[in-house]
Amino acid sequence: MKNMQKIYAFLGIIILVLGIYVWNLSIKPKPFELRKPEKNDELSERNIVKIRVDSLTKIIDLVYEDDATVSMADDDRFQVKLRNQGNSITNFYNDNPRLLETDDDRFSIKHEKNIVEASFKIETAGQIKYAFVPTDVVYKLSELAYNK
């Protein structure tokens, strides 16, 4: 009889330990899941910079020289077209694929083969024109211009 009590006590302890283990697993926090941004996401205000159009043009000319074509076909959009024979031009958008997928009315960036086409909305304040540019673009262009 005493042996049966020991067996029941031992089985009870095992069931208790397993119960605590299962309970502990169920309340553990789950790791964060990275969600892929939807195509219609817009960048937040902290990820967009207003930069003077003449400054942006000068920086692009410093970095890409003859590989870049800059135009303002209309007063509403600032357009950049980059062609490169050999070197990667993905550094224009800091290799951030989200900028290619983002559907934002302030800018548009497309990359196909050795061509990057970008269009930025222009806002005029007084006599000065400003372009809305993602911070990744401004950061990388500034870094490349500084290191030239």
mmCIF file of N, CA and C in Angstrom:
data_model
loop_
_atom_site.group_PDB
_atom_site.id
_atom_site.type_symbol
_atom_site.label_atom_id
_atom_site.label_comp_id
_atom_site.label_asym_id
_atom_site.label_seq_id
_atom_site.Cartn_x
_atom_site.Cartn_y
_atom_site.Cartn_z
ATOM 1 N N MET A 1 0.805 -1.184 0.000
ATOM 2 C CA MET A 1 0.000 0.000 0.000
ATOM 3 C C MET A 1 0.861 1.267 0.000
ATOM 4 N N LYS A 2 1.956 1.208 0.795
ATOM 5 C CA LYS A 2 2.834 2.359 0.850
ATOM 6 C C LYS A 2 3.497 2.597 -0.506
ATOM 7 N N ASN A 3 3.813 1.520 -1.227
ATOM 8 C CA ASN A 3 4.429 1.659 -2.546
ATOM 9 C C ASN A 3 3.471 2.329 -3.527
ATOM 10 N N MET A 4 2.175 2.018 -3.434
ATOM 11 C CA MET A 4 1.183 2.636 -4.304
ATOM 12 C C MET A 4 1.087 4.130 -4.045
ATOM 13 N N GLN A 5 1.175 4.541 -2.796
ATOM 14 C CA GLN A 5 1.132 5.965 -2.467
ATOM 15 C C GLN A 5 2.344 6.680 -3.044
ATOM 16 N N LYS A 6 3.504 6.029 -2.987
ATOM 17 C CA LYS A 6 4.716 6.631 -3.549
ATOM 18 C C LYS A 6 4.574 6.771 -5.070
ATOM 19 N N ILE A 7 4.000 5.757 -5.710
ATOM 20 C CA ILE A 7 3.812 5.814 -7.163
ATOM 21 C C ILE A 7 2.842 6.936 -7.525
ATOM 22 N N TYR A 8 1.733 7.064 -6.787
ATOM 23 C CA TYR A 8 0.767 8.127 -7.042
ATOM 24 C C TYR A 8 1.385 9.508 -6.781
ATOM 25 N N ALA A 9 2.182 9.638 -5.735
ATOM 26 C CA ALA A 9 2.848 10.909 -5.433
ATOM 27 C C ALA A 9 3.816 11.261 -6.552
ATOM 28 N N PHE A 10 4.574 10.270 -7.025
ATOM 29 C CA PHE A 10 5.542 10.495 -8.102
ATOM 30 C C PHE A 10 4.824 10.900 -9.401
ATOM 31 N N LEU A 11 3.752 10.198 -9.733
ATOM 32 C CA LEU A 11 2.971 10.545 -10.925
ATOM 33 C C LEU A 11 2.330 11.933 -10.788
ATOM 34 N N GLY A 12 1.889 12.269 -9.602
ATOM 35 C CA GLY A 12 1.308 13.600 -9.352
ATOM 36 C C GLY A 12 2.337 14.697 -9.568
ATOM 37 N N ILE A 13 3.570 14.465 -9.086
ATOM 38 C CA ILE A 13 4.633 15.459 -9.269
ATOM 39 C C ILE A 13 4.958 15.622 -10.758
ATOM 40 N N ILE A 14 5.020 14.513 -11.496
ATOM 41 C CA ILE A 14 5.311 14.571 -12.935
ATOM 42 C C ILE A 14 4.206 15.337 -13.665
ATOM 43 N N ILE A 15 2.942 15.057 -13.315
ATOM 44 C CA ILE A 15 1.823 15.760 -13.950
ATOM 45 C C ILE A 15 1.852 17.246 -13.604
ATOM 46 N N LEU A 16 2.207 17.575 -12.357
ATOM 47 C CA LEU A 16 2.306 18.966 -11.932
ATOM 48 C C LEU A 16 3.415 19.692 -12.701
ATOM 49 N N VAL A 17 4.573 19.051 -12.837
ATOM 50 C CA VAL A 17 5.698 19.668 -13.566
ATOM 51 C C VAL A 17 5.325 19.862 -15.037
ATOM 52 N N LEU A 18 4.712 18.853 -15.661
ATOM 53 C CA LEU A 18 4.285 18.979 -17.046
ATOM 54 C C LEU A 18 3.224 20.074 -17.211
ATOM 55 N N GLY A 19 2.315 20.167 -16.264
ATOM 56 C CA GLY A 19 1.297 21.222 -16.315
ATOM 57 C C GLY A 19 1.916 22.602 -16.232
ATOM 58 N N ILE A 20 2.871 22.781 -15.327
ATOM 59 C CA ILE A 20 3.555 24.081 -15.211
ATOM 60 C C ILE A 20 4.324 24.393 -16.492
ATOM 61 N N TYR A 21 4.969 23.379 -17.063
ATOM 62 C CA TYR A 21 5.735 23.559 -18.292
ATOM 63 C C TYR A 21 4.823 23.999 -19.441
ATOM 64 N N VAL A 22 3.692 23.330 -19.606
ATOM 65 C CA VAL A 22 2.746 23.678 -20.677
ATOM 66 C C VAL A 22 2.168 25.064 -20.432
ATOM 67 N N TRP A 23 1.821 25.376 -19.210
ATOM 68 C CA TRP A 23 1.293 26.700 -18.877
ATOM 69 C C TRP A 23 2.319 27.776 -19.170
ATOM 70 N N ASN A 24 3.594 27.520 -18.845
ATOM 71 C CA ASN A 24 4.673 28.480 -19.076
ATOM 72 C C ASN A 24 4.860 28.716 -20.575
ATOM 73 N N LEU A 25 4.757 27.664 -21.376
ATOM 74 C CA LEU A 25 4.888 27.832 -22.822
ATOM 75 C C LEU A 25 3.750 28.664 -23.401
ATOM 76 N N SER A 26 2.573 28.519 -22.834
ATOM 77 C CA SER A 26 1.420 29.226 -23.388
ATOM 78 C C SER A 26 1.447 30.719 -23.075
ATOM 79 N N ILE A 27 2.105 31.146 -22.001
ATOM 80 C CA ILE A 27 2.108 32.567 -21.665
ATOM 81 C C ILE A 27 3.376 33.274 -22.130
ATOM 82 N N LYS A 28 4.322 32.558 -22.728
ATOM 83 C CA LYS A 28 5.540 33.201 -23.215
ATOM 84 C C LYS A 28 5.198 34.169 -24.328
ATOM 85 N N PRO A 29 5.827 35.343 -24.333
ATOM 86 C CA PRO A 29 5.551 36.281 -25.422
ATOM 87 C C PRO A 29 6.076 35.736 -26.749
ATOM 88 N N LYS A 30 5.334 35.969 -27.791
ATOM 89 C CA LYS A 30 5.723 35.514 -29.120
ATOM 90 C C LYS A 30 6.653 36.552 -29.744
ATOM 91 N N PRO A 31 7.589 36.130 -30.579
ATOM 92 C CA PRO A 31 8.455 37.111 -31.236
ATOM 93 C C PRO A 31 7.632 37.965 -32.197
ATOM 94 N N PHE A 32 8.133 39.179 -32.433
ATOM 95 C CA PHE A 32 7.438 40.072 -33.348
ATOM 96 C C PHE A 32 7.473 39.498 -34.750
ATOM 97 N N GLU A 33 6.372 39.617 -35.423
ATOM 98 C CA GLU A 33 6.311 39.180 -36.807
ATOM 99 C C GLU A 33 6.484 40.405 -37.689
ATOM 100 N N LEU A 34 7.399 40.314 -38.627
ATOM 101 C CA LEU A 34 7.595 41.413 -39.549
ATOM 102 C C LEU A 34 6.506 41.344 -40.609
ATOM 103 N N ARG A 35 5.839 42.439 -40.786
ATOM 104 C CA ARG A 35 4.794 42.450 -41.803
ATOM 105 C C ARG A 35 5.334 43.162 -43.032
ATOM 106 N N LYS A 36 4.986 42.639 -44.156
ATOM 107 C CA LYS A 36 5.384 43.264 -45.407
ATOM 108 C C LYS A 36 4.464 44.455 -45.636
ATOM 109 N N PRO A 37 5.045 45.607 -45.930
ATOM 110 C CA PRO A 37 4.192 46.776 -46.113
ATOM 111 C C PRO A 37 3.283 46.603 -47.321
ATOM 112 N N GLU A 38 2.103 47.135 -47.177
ATOM 113 C CA GLU A 38 1.162 47.065 -48.284
ATOM 114 C C GLU A 38 1.555 48.096 -49.328
ATOM 115 N N LYS A 39 1.117 47.882 -50.528
ATOM 116 C CA LYS A 39 1.478 48.777 -51.624
ATOM 117 C C LYS A 39 0.945 50.191 -51.414
ATOM 118 N N ASN A 40 -0.136 50.337 -50.697
ATOM 119 C CA ASN A 40 -0.727 51.658 -50.550
ATOM 120 C C ASN A 40 -0.221 52.410 -49.320
ATOM 121 N N ASP A 41 0.773 51.862 -48.639
ATOM 122 C CA ASP A 41 1.326 52.563 -47.484
ATOM 123 C C ASP A 41 2.001 53.852 -47.925
ATOM 124 N N GLU A 42 1.834 54.888 -47.143
ATOM 125 C CA GLU A 42 2.559 56.127 -47.362
ATOM 126 C C GLU A 42 3.625 56.240 -46.297
ATOM 127 N N LEU A 43 4.691 56.933 -46.628
ATOM 128 C CA LEU A 43 5.735 57.156 -45.632
ATOM 129 C C LEU A 43 5.260 58.196 -44.635
ATOM 130 N N SER A 44 5.709 58.046 -43.406
ATOM 131 C CA SER A 44 5.332 59.022 -42.388
ATOM 132 C C SER A 44 6.106 60.317 -42.630
ATOM 133 N N GLU A 45 5.676 61.362 -41.973
ATOM 134 C CA GLU A 45 6.305 62.678 -42.152
ATOM 135 C C GLU A 45 7.782 62.683 -41.769
ATOM 136 N N ARG A 46 8.172 61.817 -40.852
ATOM 137 C CA ARG A 46 9.582 61.793 -40.452
ATOM 138 C C ARG A 46 10.463 61.089 -41.475
ATOM 139 N N ASN A 47 9.860 60.399 -42.436
ATOM 140 C CA ASN A 47 10.629 59.711 -43.473
ATOM 141 C C ASN A 47 10.644 60.464 -44.793
ATOM 142 N N ILE A 48 10.131 61.677 -44.799
ATOM 143 C CA ILE A 48 10.116 62.532 -45.990
ATOM 144 C C ILE A 48 10.758 63.866 -45.619
ATOM 145 N N VAL A 49 11.587 64.370 -46.523
ATOM 146 C CA VAL A 49 12.272 65.637 -46.291
ATOM 147 C C VAL A 49 11.918 66.583 -47.426
ATOM 148 N N LYS A 50 11.734 67.851 -47.094
ATOM 149 C CA LYS A 50 11.583 68.865 -48.134
ATOM 150 C C LYS A 50 12.965 69.463 -48.356
ATOM 151 N N ILE A 51 13.473 69.320 -49.581
ATOM 152 C CA ILE A 51 14.803 69.822 -49.906
ATOM 153 C C ILE A 51 14.687 70.750 -51.106
ATOM 154 N N ARG A 52 15.496 71.793 -51.114
ATOM 155 C CA ARG A 52 15.469 72.733 -52.232
ATOM 156 C C ARG A 52 15.814 72.008 -53.520
ATOM 157 N N VAL A 53 15.089 72.324 -54.566
ATOM 158 C CA VAL A 53 15.282 71.658 -55.856
ATOM 159 C C VAL A 53 16.674 71.918 -56.400
ATOM 160 N N ASP A 54 17.184 73.142 -56.277
ATOM 161 C CA ASP A 54 18.530 73.424 -56.796
ATOM 162 C C ASP A 54 19.603 72.671 -56.020
ATOM 163 N N SER A 55 19.413 72.489 -54.719
ATOM 164 C CA SER A 55 20.368 71.710 -53.919
ATOM 165 C C SER A 55 20.342 70.240 -54.311
ATOM 166 N N LEU A 56 19.150 69.707 -54.496
ATOM 167 C CA LEU A 56 19.011 68.317 -54.902
ATOM 168 C C LEU A 56 19.637 68.087 -56.276
ATOM 169 N N THR A 57 19.427 69.016 -57.193
ATOM 170 C CA THR A 57 20.018 68.917 -58.526
ATOM 171 C C THR A 57 21.539 68.915 -58.447
ATOM 172 N N LYS A 58 22.091 69.779 -57.626
ATOM 173 C CA LYS A 58 23.546 69.867 -57.486
ATOM 174 C C LYS A 58 24.122 68.576 -56.897
ATOM 175 N N ILE A 59 23.462 68.024 -55.885
ATOM 176 C CA ILE A 59 23.935 66.785 -55.263
ATOM 177 C C ILE A 59 23.884 65.630 -56.264
ATOM 178 N N ILE A 60 22.791 65.539 -57.017
ATOM 179 C CA ILE A 60 22.667 64.464 -58.018
ATOM 180 C C ILE A 60 23.751 64.608 -59.077
ATOM 181 N N ASP A 61 24.029 65.850 -59.519
ATOM 182 C CA ASP A 61 25.092 66.070 -60.502
ATOM 183 C C ASP A 61 26.459 65.693 -59.950
ATOM 184 N N LEU A 62 26.700 65.998 -58.682
ATOM 185 C CA LEU A 62 27.982 65.629 -58.065
ATOM 186 C C LEU A 62 28.172 64.116 -58.009
ATOM 187 N N VAL A 63 27.117 63.403 -57.670
ATOM 188 C CA VAL A 63 27.216 61.959 -57.472
ATOM 189 C C VAL A 63 27.226 61.197 -58.788
ATOM 190 N N TYR A 64 26.301 61.514 -59.682
ATOM 191 C CA TYR A 64 26.111 60.686 -60.883
ATOM 192 C C TYR A 64 26.645 61.305 -62.168
ATOM 193 N N GLU A 65 27.021 62.549 -62.147
ATOM 194 C CA GLU A 65 27.589 63.262 -63.292
ATOM 195 C C GLU A 65 26.774 63.026 -64.556
ATOM 196 N N ASP A 66 27.359 62.392 -65.577
ATOM 197 C CA ASP A 66 26.691 62.220 -66.873
ATOM 198 C C ASP A 66 25.638 61.117 -66.868
ATOM 199 N N ASP A 67 25.609 60.296 -65.825
ATOM 200 C CA ASP A 67 24.635 59.206 -65.766
ATOM 201 C C ASP A 67 23.242 59.692 -65.371
ATOM 202 N N ALA A 68 23.128 60.952 -64.937
ATOM 203 C CA ALA A 68 21.847 61.475 -64.453
ATOM 204 C C ALA A 68 21.270 62.518 -65.400
ATOM 205 N N THR A 69 19.954 62.447 -65.566
ATOM 206 C CA THR A 69 19.214 63.458 -66.308
ATOM 207 C C THR A 69 18.139 63.993 -65.373
ATOM 208 N N VAL A 70 18.167 65.308 -65.152
ATOM 209 C CA VAL A 70 17.228 65.947 -64.241
ATOM 210 C C VAL A 70 16.353 66.893 -65.046
ATOM 211 N N SER A 71 15.043 66.861 -64.789
ATOM 212 C CA SER A 71 14.145 67.761 -65.515
ATOM 213 C C SER A 71 12.951 68.138 -64.658
ATOM 214 N N MET A 72 12.351 69.266 -65.025
ATOM 215 C CA MET A 72 11.089 69.698 -64.426
ATOM 216 C C MET A 72 10.164 70.014 -65.590
ATOM 217 N N ALA A 73 9.551 68.976 -66.117
ATOM 218 C CA ALA A 73 8.672 69.133 -67.273
ATOM 219 C C ALA A 73 7.516 70.069 -66.953
ATOM 220 N N ASP A 74 6.994 69.938 -65.770
ATOM 221 C CA ASP A 74 5.954 70.859 -65.318
ATOM 222 C C ASP A 74 6.361 71.370 -63.942
ATOM 223 N N ASP A 75 5.651 72.366 -63.472
ATOM 224 C CA ASP A 75 6.009 72.972 -62.187
ATOM 225 C C ASP A 75 5.605 72.128 -60.996
ATOM 226 N N ASP A 76 4.998 70.981 -61.256
ATOM 227 C CA ASP A 76 4.465 70.157 -60.183
ATOM 228 C C ASP A 76 5.384 68.986 -59.814
ATOM 229 N N ARG A 77 6.234 68.514 -60.731
ATOM 230 C CA ARG A 77 7.064 67.327 -60.498
ATOM 231 C C ARG A 77 8.525 67.590 -60.878
ATOM 232 N N PHE A 78 9.425 67.041 -60.073
ATOM 233 C CA PHE A 78 10.862 67.059 -60.326
ATOM 234 C C PHE A 78 11.244 65.640 -60.722
ATOM 235 N N GLN A 79 11.812 65.455 -61.907
ATOM 236 C CA GLN A 79 12.065 64.118 -62.412
ATOM 237 C C GLN A 79 13.553 63.854 -62.562
ATOM 238 N N VAL A 80 13.955 62.636 -62.166
ATOM 239 C CA VAL A 80 15.347 62.204 -62.256
ATOM 240 C C VAL A 80 15.367 60.877 -62.996
ATOM 241 N N LYS A 81 16.280 60.766 -63.938
ATOM 242 C CA LYS A 81 16.467 59.509 -64.659
ATOM 243 C C LYS A 81 17.946 59.169 -64.613
ATOM 244 N N LEU A 82 18.253 57.991 -64.068
ATOM 245 C CA LEU A 82 19.640 57.543 -63.936
ATOM 246 C C LEU A 82 19.875 56.344 -64.837
ATOM 247 N N ARG A 83 20.947 56.402 -65.590
ATOM 248 C CA ARG A 83 21.390 55.265 -66.400
ATOM 249 C C ARG A 83 22.806 54.955 -65.978
ATOM 250 N N ASN A 84 23.085 53.675 -65.877
ATOM 251 C CA ASN A 84 24.431 53.311 -65.475
ATOM 252 C C ASN A 84 24.859 52.067 -66.225
ATOM 253 N N GLN A 85 26.032 52.112 -66.782
ATOM 254 C CA GLN A 85 26.581 50.982 -67.512
ATOM 255 C C GLN A 85 27.595 50.273 -66.618
ATOM 256 N N GLY A 86 27.164 49.389 -65.776
ATOM 257 C CA GLY A 86 28.091 48.615 -64.954
ATOM 258 C C GLY A 86 27.883 48.794 -63.467
ATOM 259 N N ASN A 87 28.074 49.996 -62.960
ATOM 260 C CA ASN A 87 27.945 50.217 -61.524
ATOM 261 C C ASN A 87 26.489 50.147 -61.100
ATOM 262 N N SER A 88 26.267 49.708 -59.910
ATOM 263 C CA SER A 88 24.901 49.604 -59.389
ATOM 264 C C SER A 88 24.364 50.998 -59.072
ATOM 265 N N ILE A 89 23.128 51.246 -59.460
ATOM 266 C CA ILE A 89 22.508 52.538 -59.162
ATOM 267 C C ILE A 89 21.436 52.413 -58.089
ATOM 268 N N THR A 90 21.393 51.261 -57.457
ATOM 269 C CA THR A 90 20.415 51.093 -56.380
ATOM 270 C C THR A 90 20.774 51.942 -55.174
ATOM 271 N N ASN A 91 22.001 52.462 -55.127
ATOM 272 C CA ASN A 91 22.358 53.317 -53.997
ATOM 273 C C ASN A 91 21.583 54.631 -54.025
ATOM 274 N N PHE A 92 20.942 54.965 -55.152
ATOM 275 C CA PHE A 92 20.118 56.176 -55.209
ATOM 276 C C PHE A 92 19.018 56.127 -54.160
ATOM 277 N N TYR A 93 18.389 54.978 -54.013
ATOM 278 C CA TYR A 93 17.325 54.839 -53.016
ATOM 279 C C TYR A 93 17.794 54.017 -51.810
ATOM 280 N N ASN A 94 19.102 53.986 -51.597
ATOM 281 C CA ASN A 94 19.728 53.359 -50.438
ATOM 282 C C ASN A 94 19.387 51.871 -50.329
ATOM 283 N N ASP A 95 19.197 51.209 -51.465
ATOM 284 C CA ASP A 95 18.869 49.781 -51.517
ATOM 285 C C ASP A 95 17.654 49.424 -50.660
ATOM 286 N N ASN A 96 16.716 50.353 -50.553
ATOM 287 C CA ASN A 96 15.514 50.135 -49.761
ATOM 288 C C ASN A 96 14.365 49.749 -50.694
ATOM 289 N N PRO A 97 14.026 48.447 -50.784
ATOM 290 C CA PRO A 97 12.979 48.032 -51.722
ATOM 291 C C PRO A 97 11.597 48.589 -51.367
ATOM 292 N N ARG A 98 11.409 49.001 -50.139
ATOM 293 C CA ARG A 98 10.099 49.549 -49.750
ATOM 294 C C ARG A 98 9.796 50.834 -50.523
ATOM 295 N N LEU A 99 10.827 51.592 -50.854
ATOM 296 C CA LEU A 99 10.597 52.820 -51.602
ATOM 297 C C LEU A 99 10.070 52.532 -53.005
ATOM 298 N N LEU A 100 10.407 51.371 -53.541
ATOM 299 C CA LEU A 100 9.907 50.998 -54.861
ATOM 300 C C LEU A 100 8.448 50.549 -54.796
ATOM 301 N N GLU A 101 8.029 50.034 -53.645
ATOM 302 C CA GLU A 101 6.680 49.503 -53.478
ATOM 303 C C GLU A 101 5.696 50.524 -52.930
ATOM 304 N N THR A 102 6.201 51.572 -52.300
ATOM 305 C CA THR A 102 5.336 52.534 -51.634
ATOM 306 C C THR A 102 4.536 53.344 -52.645
ATOM 307 N N ASP A 103 3.263 53.454 -52.368
ATOM 308 C CA ASP A 103 2.378 54.245 -53.211
ATOM 309 C C ASP A 103 2.100 55.554 -52.477
ATOM 310 N N ASP A 104 2.897 56.557 -52.782
ATOM 311 C CA ASP A 104 2.811 57.842 -52.105
ATOM 312 C C ASP A 104 2.681 58.913 -53.184
ATOM 313 N N ASP A 105 1.776 59.854 -53.010
ATOM 314 C CA ASP A 105 1.595 60.869 -54.044
ATOM 315 C C ASP A 105 2.728 61.898 -54.065
ATOM 316 N N ARG A 106 3.601 61.890 -53.053
ATOM 317 C CA ARG A 106 4.690 62.853 -53.001
ATOM 318 C C ARG A 106 5.920 62.415 -53.791
ATOM 319 N N PHE A 107 6.073 61.109 -54.047
ATOM 320 C CA PHE A 107 7.216 60.641 -54.821
ATOM 321 C C PHE A 107 6.909 59.294 -55.459
ATOM 322 N N SER A 108 7.727 58.949 -56.436
ATOM 323 C CA SER A 108 7.618 57.659 -57.107
ATOM 324 C C SER A 108 9.015 57.274 -57.578
ATOM 325 N N ILE A 109 9.432 56.037 -57.279
ATOM 326 C CA ILE A 109 10.743 55.545 -57.713
ATOM 327 C C ILE A 109 10.526 54.194 -58.382
ATOM 328 N N LYS A 110 11.082 54.066 -59.579
ATOM 329 C CA LYS A 110 10.996 52.807 -60.327
ATOM 330 C C LYS A 110 12.395 52.389 -60.747
ATOM 331 N N HIS A 111 12.692 51.102 -60.605
ATOM 332 C CA HIS A 111 13.999 50.573 -60.984
ATOM 333 C C HIS A 111 13.807 49.386 -61.908
ATOM 334 N N GLU A 112 14.331 49.503 -63.111
ATOM 335 C CA GLU A 112 14.288 48.416 -64.079
ATOM 336 C C GLU A 112 15.664 48.297 -64.712
ATOM 337 N N LYS A 113 16.270 47.128 -64.601
ATOM 338 C CA LYS A 113 17.592 46.827 -65.153
ATOM 339 C C LYS A 113 18.595 47.888 -64.725
ATOM 340 N N ASN A 114 19.141 48.654 -65.667
ATOM 341 C CA ASN A 114 20.146 49.667 -65.345
ATOM 342 C C ASN A 114 19.584 51.081 -65.369
ATOM 343 N N ILE A 115 18.280 51.215 -65.116
ATOM 344 C CA ILE A 115 17.644 52.528 -65.152
ATOM 345 C C ILE A 115 16.817 52.727 -63.876
ATOM 346 N N VAL A 116 17.003 53.884 -63.274
ATOM 347 C CA VAL A 116 16.170 54.299 -62.148
ATOM 348 C C VAL A 116 15.470 55.577 -62.565
ATOM 349 N N GLU A 117 14.158 55.583 -62.449
ATOM 350 C CA GLU A 117 13.371 56.777 -62.723
ATOM 351 C C GLU A 117 12.667 57.191 -61.443
ATOM 352 N N ALA A 118 12.843 58.454 -61.091
ATOM 353 C CA ALA A 118 12.231 58.963 -59.870
ATOM 354 C C ALA A 118 11.502 60.263 -60.184
ATOM 355 N N SER A 119 10.406 60.467 -59.485
ATOM 356 C CA SER A 119 9.618 61.676 -59.642
ATOM 357 C C SER A 119 9.241 62.165 -58.250
ATOM 358 N N PHE A 120 9.470 63.461 -57.995
ATOM 359 C CA PHE A 120 9.204 64.033 -56.682
ATOM 360 C C PHE A 120 8.271 65.231 -56.827
ATOM 361 N N LYS A 121 7.300 65.306 -55.948
ATOM 362 C CA LYS A 121 6.355 66.424 -55.950
ATOM 363 C C LYS A 121 7.076 67.697 -55.518
ATOM 364 N N ILE A 122 6.723 68.799 -56.141
ATOM 365 C CA ILE A 122 7.342 70.090 -55.835
ATOM 366 C C ILE A 122 6.333 70.978 -55.135
ATOM 367 N N GLU A 123 6.828 71.694 -54.129
ATOM 368 C CA GLU A 123 6.026 72.694 -53.423
ATOM 369 C C GLU A 123 6.794 74.004 -53.481
ATOM 370 N N THR A 124 6.108 75.083 -53.734
ATOM 371 C CA THR A 124 6.754 76.388 -53.829
ATOM 372 C C THR A 124 6.409 77.220 -52.600
ATOM 373 N N ALA A 125 7.449 77.753 -51.990
ATOM 374 C CA ALA A 125 7.280 78.653 -50.849
ATOM 375 C C ALA A 125 8.002 79.943 -51.199
ATOM 376 N N GLY A 126 7.233 80.991 -51.446
ATOM 377 C CA GLY A 126 7.833 82.239 -51.925
ATOM 378 C C GLY A 126 8.337 82.007 -53.346
ATOM 379 N N GLN A 127 9.596 82.244 -53.570
ATOM 380 C CA GLN A 127 10.208 82.003 -54.873
ATOM 381 C C GLN A 127 11.034 80.711 -54.898
ATOM 382 N N ILE A 128 11.061 79.985 -53.781
ATOM 383 C CA ILE A 128 11.914 78.789 -53.654
ATOM 384 C C ILE A 128 11.076 77.539 -53.839
ATOM 385 N N LYS A 129 11.605 76.620 -54.656
ATOM 386 C CA LYS A 129 10.917 75.350 -54.901
ATOM 387 C C LYS A 129 11.549 74.265 -54.046
ATOM 388 N N TYR A 130 10.690 73.459 -53.418
ATOM 389 C CA TYR A 130 11.126 72.353 -52.579
ATOM 390 C C TYR A 130 10.557 71.052 -53.138
ATOM 391 N N ALA A 131 11.359 69.991 -53.069
ATOM 392 C CA ALA A 131 10.914 68.662 -53.501
ATOM 393 C C ALA A 131 10.746 67.784 -52.274
ATOM 394 N N PHE A 132 9.717 66.944 -52.289
ATOM 395 C CA PHE A 132 9.496 65.973 -51.216
ATOM 396 C C PHE A 132 10.294 64.716 -51.560
ATOM 397 N N VAL A 133 11.321 64.421 -50.772
ATOM 398 C CA VAL A 133 12.234 63.312 -51.058
ATOM 399 C C VAL A 133 12.330 62.423 -49.824
ATOM 400 N N PRO A 134 12.298 61.093 -49.992
ATOM 401 C CA PRO A 134 12.467 60.193 -48.845
ATOM 402 C C PRO A 134 13.836 60.385 -48.192
ATOM 403 N N THR A 135 13.892 60.239 -46.893
ATOM 404 C CA THR A 135 15.156 60.440 -46.176
ATOM 405 C C THR A 135 16.232 59.455 -46.615
ATOM 406 N N ASP A 136 15.852 58.239 -47.022
ATOM 407 C CA ASP A 136 16.852 57.279 -47.508
ATOM 408 C C ASP A 136 17.576 57.822 -48.727
ATOM 409 N N VAL A 137 16.860 58.474 -49.608
ATOM 410 C CA VAL A 137 17.471 59.034 -50.820
ATOM 411 C C VAL A 137 18.398 60.187 -50.452
ATOM 412 N N VAL A 138 17.919 61.105 -49.624
ATOM 413 C CA VAL A 138 18.725 62.265 -49.238
ATOM 414 C C VAL A 138 19.969 61.826 -48.482
ATOM 415 N N TYR A 139 19.800 60.867 -47.574
ATOM 416 C CA TYR A 139 20.934 60.381 -46.788
ATOM 417 C C TYR A 139 22.015 59.789 -47.687
ATOM 418 N N LYS A 140 21.620 58.894 -48.586
ATOM 419 C CA LYS A 140 22.600 58.207 -49.419
ATOM 420 C C LYS A 140 23.241 59.161 -50.407
ATOM 421 N N LEU A 141 22.464 60.067 -51.012
ATOM 422 C CA LEU A 141 23.046 61.035 -51.940
ATOM 423 C C LEU A 141 24.031 61.954 -51.229
ATOM 424 N N SER A 142 23.685 62.386 -50.022
ATOM 425 C CA SER A 142 24.588 63.247 -49.256
ATOM 426 C C SER A 142 25.880 62.526 -48.916
ATOM 427 N N GLU A 143 25.767 61.261 -48.522
ATOM 428 C CA GLU A 143 26.952 60.472 -48.191
ATOM 429 C C GLU A 143 27.837 60.283 -49.419
ATOM 430 N N LEU A 144 27.242 59.951 -50.556
ATOM 431 C CA LEU A 144 28.018 59.743 -51.773
ATOM 432 C C LEU A 144 28.659 61.039 -52.251
ATOM 433 N N ALA A 145 27.950 62.162 -52.144
ATOM 434 C CA ALA A 145 28.506 63.459 -52.556
ATOM 435 C C ALA A 145 29.655 63.868 -51.637
ATOM 436 N N TYR A 146 29.511 63.622 -50.366
ATOM 437 C CA TYR A 146 30.563 63.983 -49.398
ATOM 438 C C TYR A 146 31.830 63.155 -49.630
ATOM 439 N N ASN A 147 31.675 61.903 -49.989
ATOM 440 C CA ASN A 147 32.828 61.023 -50.178
ATOM 441 C C ASN A 147 33.439 61.116 -51.563
ATOM 442 N N LYS A 148 32.923 61.968 -52.421
ATOM 443 C CA LYS A 148 33.512 62.131 -53.756
ATOM 444 C C LYS A 148 34.704 63.015 -53.741
#
